[in-house]
Amino acid sequence: MAVIKSEVISAVVESYVKAAQQSLANWKMLSFAYTVNVMDLSFVHAHAFVFNRSLAETLRAAKAQS
């Protein structure tokens, strides 16, 4: 059985730790992007609701005047 040097072991462990940190950073970025998209969609939905409501009120007022 070959003797594995401690430098090799520490280099392998360090590469695994870096890969895990990068994976965690990617996951955080993805979850943040998902959260922002959901917030944007709810913002757009709320504004579309307000716009549709004001449009309906404008149409009702125009119909009442005619």
CSV table of N, CA and C in Angstrom, one decimal:
chain,number,residue,atom,x,y,z
A,1,MET,N,0.8,-1.2,0.0
A,1,MET,CA,0.0,0.0,0.0
A,1,MET,C,0.9,1.2,0.0
A,2,ALA,N,0.6,2.2,-0.9
A,2,ALA,CA,1.4,3.4,-1.0
A,2,ALA,C,1.1,4.3,0.2
A,3,VAL,N,2.1,5.0,0.6
A,3,VAL,CA,1.9,6.0,1.6
A,3,VAL,C,1.5,7.3,1.0
A,4,ILE,N,0.4,7.9,1.5
A,4,ILE,CA,-0.1,9.1,0.9
A,4,ILE,C,0.4,10.3,1.7
A,5,LYS,N,1.0,11.2,1.1
A,5,LYS,CA,1.6,12.4,1.8
A,5,LYS,C,0.5,13.3,2.3
A,6,SER,N,0.8,13.9,3.5
A,6,SER,CA,-0.2,14.8,4.1
A,6,SER,C,-0.5,16.0,3.1
A,7,GLU,N,0.5,16.4,2.3
A,7,GLU,CA,0.3,17.5,1.4
A,7,GLU,C,-0.8,17.2,0.4
A,8,VAL,N,-0.7,15.9,-0.1
A,8,VAL,CA,-1.7,15.5,-1.1
A,8,VAL,C,-3.1,15.4,-0.5
A,9,ILE,N,-3.1,14.9,0.7
A,9,ILE,CA,-4.4,14.8,1.4
A,9,ILE,C,-5.0,16.2,1.6
A,10,SER,N,-4.2,17.1,2.1
A,10,SER,CA,-4.7,18.4,2.4
A,10,SER,C,-5.1,19.1,1.1
A,11,ALA,N,-4.4,18.9,0.0
A,11,ALA,CA,-4.8,19.5,-1.3
A,11,ALA,C,-6.1,18.9,-1.8
A,12,VAL,N,-6.3,17.6,-1.6
A,12,VAL,CA,-7.6,17.0,-2.0
A,12,VAL,C,-8.7,17.6,-1.2
A,13,VAL,N,-8.5,17.6,0.1
A,13,VAL,CA,-9.5,18.2,1.0
A,13,VAL,C,-9.8,19.6,0.7
A,14,GLU,N,-8.8,20.4,0.4
A,14,GLU,CA,-9.0,21.8,0.1
A,14,GLU,C,-9.8,21.9,-1.2
A,15,SER,N,-9.5,21.1,-2.2
A,15,SER,CA,-10.3,21.2,-3.5
A,15,SER,C,-11.8,20.8,-3.2
A,16,TYR,N,-12.0,19.8,-2.4
A,16,TYR,CA,-13.4,19.4,-2.1
A,16,TYR,C,-14.1,20.6,-1.3
A,17,VAL,N,-13.4,21.2,-0.4
A,17,VAL,CA,-14.0,22.4,0.3
A,17,VAL,C,-14.3,23.5,-0.6
A,18,LYS,N,-13.4,23.8,-1.5
A,18,LYS,CA,-13.6,24.9,-2.5
A,18,LYS,C,-14.8,24.6,-3.4
A,19,ALA,N,-14.9,23.3,-3.8
A,19,ALA,CA,-16.0,22.9,-4.7
A,19,ALA,C,-17.4,23.0,-3.9
A,20,ALA,N,-17.3,22.6,-2.6
A,20,ALA,CA,-18.6,22.7,-1.8
A,20,ALA,C,-18.9,24.2,-1.6
A,21,GLN,N,-18.0,25.1,-1.4
A,21,GLN,CA,-18.3,26.5,-1.2
A,21,GLN,C,-18.8,27.1,-2.5
A,22,GLN,N,-18.3,26.7,-3.6
A,22,GLN,CA,-18.8,27.2,-4.9
A,22,GLN,C,-20.2,26.7,-5.2
A,23,SER,N,-20.4,25.5,-4.8
A,23,SER,CA,-21.8,24.9,-5.0
A,23,SER,C,-22.8,25.6,-4.1
A,24,LEU,N,-22.4,25.9,-2.9
A,24,LEU,CA,-23.3,26.6,-2.0
A,24,LEU,C,-23.5,28.1,-2.5
A,25,ALA,N,-22.5,28.7,-3.0
A,25,ALA,CA,-22.6,30.1,-3.5
A,25,ALA,C,-23.6,30.0,-4.7
A,26,ASN,N,-23.4,29.0,-5.6
A,26,ASN,CA,-24.3,28.9,-6.7
A,26,ASN,C,-25.8,28.7,-6.3
A,27,TRP,N,-26.0,27.9,-5.3
A,27,TRP,CA,-27.3,27.6,-4.8
A,27,TRP,C,-27.9,28.9,-4.2
A,28,LYS,N,-27.1,29.6,-3.4
A,28,LYS,CA,-27.6,30.9,-2.8
A,28,LYS,C,-28.0,31.9,-3.9
A,29,MET,N,-27.2,31.9,-5.0
A,29,MET,CA,-27.5,32.8,-6.1
A,29,MET,C,-28.8,32.4,-6.8
A,30,LEU,N,-28.9,31.1,-7.0
A,30,LEU,CA,-30.2,30.6,-7.7
A,30,LEU,C,-31.4,30.9,-6.8
A,31,SER,N,-31.3,30.6,-5.5
A,31,SER,CA,-32.5,30.9,-4.7
A,31,SER,C,-32.8,32.3,-4.6
A,32,PHE,N,-31.8,33.2,-4.6
A,32,PHE,CA,-32.0,34.6,-4.6
A,32,PHE,C,-32.7,35.1,-5.9
A,33,ALA,N,-32.2,34.5,-7.0
A,33,ALA,CA,-32.8,34.9,-8.3
A,33,ALA,C,-34.3,34.4,-8.3
A,34,TYR,N,-34.6,33.2,-7.8
A,34,TYR,CA,-35.9,32.7,-7.7
A,34,TYR,C,-36.8,33.7,-6.9
A,35,THR,N,-36.3,34.1,-5.7
A,35,THR,CA,-37.0,35.0,-4.9
A,35,THR,C,-37.3,36.3,-5.5
A,36,VAL,N,-36.3,36.8,-6.2
A,36,VAL,CA,-36.5,38.1,-6.9
A,36,VAL,C,-37.5,37.9,-8.0
A,37,ASN,N,-37.5,36.8,-8.8
A,37,ASN,CA,-38.5,36.6,-9.8
A,37,ASN,C,-39.9,36.5,-9.3
A,38,VAL,N,-40.1,35.8,-8.2
A,38,VAL,CA,-41.4,35.7,-7.6
A,38,VAL,C,-41.9,37.1,-7.1
A,39,MET,N,-41.0,37.9,-6.5
A,39,MET,CA,-41.4,39.2,-6.1
A,39,MET,C,-41.7,40.1,-7.3
A,40,ASP,N,-40.9,40.0,-8.4
A,40,ASP,CA,-41.2,40.7,-9.6
A,40,ASP,C,-42.6,40.3,-10.1
A,41,LEU,N,-42.9,39.0,-10.2
A,41,LEU,CA,-44.2,38.6,-10.7
A,41,LEU,C,-45.3,39.1,-9.9
A,42,SER,N,-45.2,39.1,-8.5
A,42,SER,CA,-46.3,39.5,-7.7
A,42,SER,C,-46.4,41.1,-7.9
A,43,PHE,N,-45.3,41.8,-8.0
A,43,PHE,CA,-45.4,43.2,-8.3
A,43,PHE,C,-46.1,43.5,-9.6
A,44,VAL,N,-45.8,42.8,-10.6
A,44,VAL,CA,-46.4,43.0,-11.9
A,44,VAL,C,-47.9,42.6,-11.9
A,45,HIS,N,-48.2,41.5,-11.1
A,45,HIS,CA,-49.6,41.1,-11.0
A,45,HIS,C,-50.4,42.2,-10.3
A,46,ALA,N,-49.8,42.7,-9.2
A,46,ALA,CA,-50.5,43.8,-8.5
A,46,ALA,C,-50.8,45.0,-9.3
A,47,HIS,N,-49.8,45.4,-10.1
A,47,HIS,CA,-50.0,46.6,-11.0
A,47,HIS,C,-51.0,46.3,-12.1
A,48,ALA,N,-50.9,45.1,-12.6
A,48,ALA,CA,-51.9,44.7,-13.7
A,48,ALA,C,-53.3,44.7,-13.1
A,49,PHE,N,-53.5,44.3,-11.9
A,49,PHE,CA,-54.8,44.3,-11.2
A,49,PHE,C,-55.3,45.7,-11.1
A,50,VAL,N,-54.4,46.6,-10.6
A,50,VAL,CA,-54.8,48.0,-10.4
A,50,VAL,C,-55.1,48.7,-11.7
A,51,PHE,N,-54.3,48.4,-12.8
A,51,PHE,CA,-54.5,48.9,-14.1
A,51,PHE,C,-55.9,48.4,-14.6
A,52,ASN,N,-56.2,47.1,-14.5
A,52,ASN,CA,-57.4,46.6,-15.0
A,52,ASN,C,-58.6,47.2,-14.3
A,53,ARG,N,-58.4,47.4,-13.0
A,53,ARG,CA,-59.5,48.0,-12.2
A,53,ARG,C,-59.8,49.4,-12.6
A,54,SER,N,-58.7,50.2,-12.8
A,54,SER,CA,-58.9,51.6,-13.2
A,54,SER,C,-59.4,51.7,-14.6
A,55,LEU,N,-59.0,50.8,-15.5
A,55,LEU,CA,-59.5,50.7,-16.9
A,55,LEU,C,-61.0,50.4,-16.9
A,56,ALA,N,-61.4,49.5,-16.0
A,56,ALA,CA,-62.8,49.1,-15.9
A,56,ALA,C,-63.7,50.3,-15.4
A,57,GLU,N,-63.1,51.0,-14.4
A,57,GLU,CA,-63.8,52.2,-13.9
A,57,GLU,C,-63.9,53.3,-15.0
A,58,THR,N,-62.9,53.5,-15.7
A,58,THR,CA,-62.9,54.5,-16.8
A,58,THR,C,-64.0,54.1,-17.9
A,59,LEU,N,-64.0,52.8,-18.2
A,59,LEU,CA,-65.0,52.4,-19.2
A,59,LEU,C,-66.4,52.5,-18.7
A,60,ARG,N,-66.6,52.2,-17.4
A,60,ARG,CA,-68.0,52.4,-16.8
A,60,ARG,C,-68.4,53.8,-16.8
A,61,ALA,N,-67.4,54.7,-16.5
A,61,ALA,CA,-67.7,56.1,-16.5
A,61,ALA,C,-68.0,56.6,-17.9
A,62,ALA,N,-67.3,56.2,-18.9
A,62,ALA,CA,-67.5,56.6,-20.2
A,62,ALA,C,-68.9,56.1,-20.7
A,63,LYS,N,-69.2,54.8,-20.3
A,63,LYS,CA,-70.5,54.3,-20.7
A,63,LYS,C,-71.7,55.0,-20.1
A,64,ALA,N,-71.5,55.4,-18.8
A,64,ALA,CA,-72.5,56.1,-18.1
A,64,ALA,C,-72.8,57.5,-18.7
A,65,GLN,N,-71.7,58.1,-19.2
A,65,GLN,CA,-71.8,59.5,-19.8
A,65,GLN,C,-72.5,59.4,-21.2
A,66,SER,N,-72.4,58.3,-21.9
A,66,SER,CA,-73.0,58.2,-23.2
A,66,SER,C,-74.4,57.8,-23.2
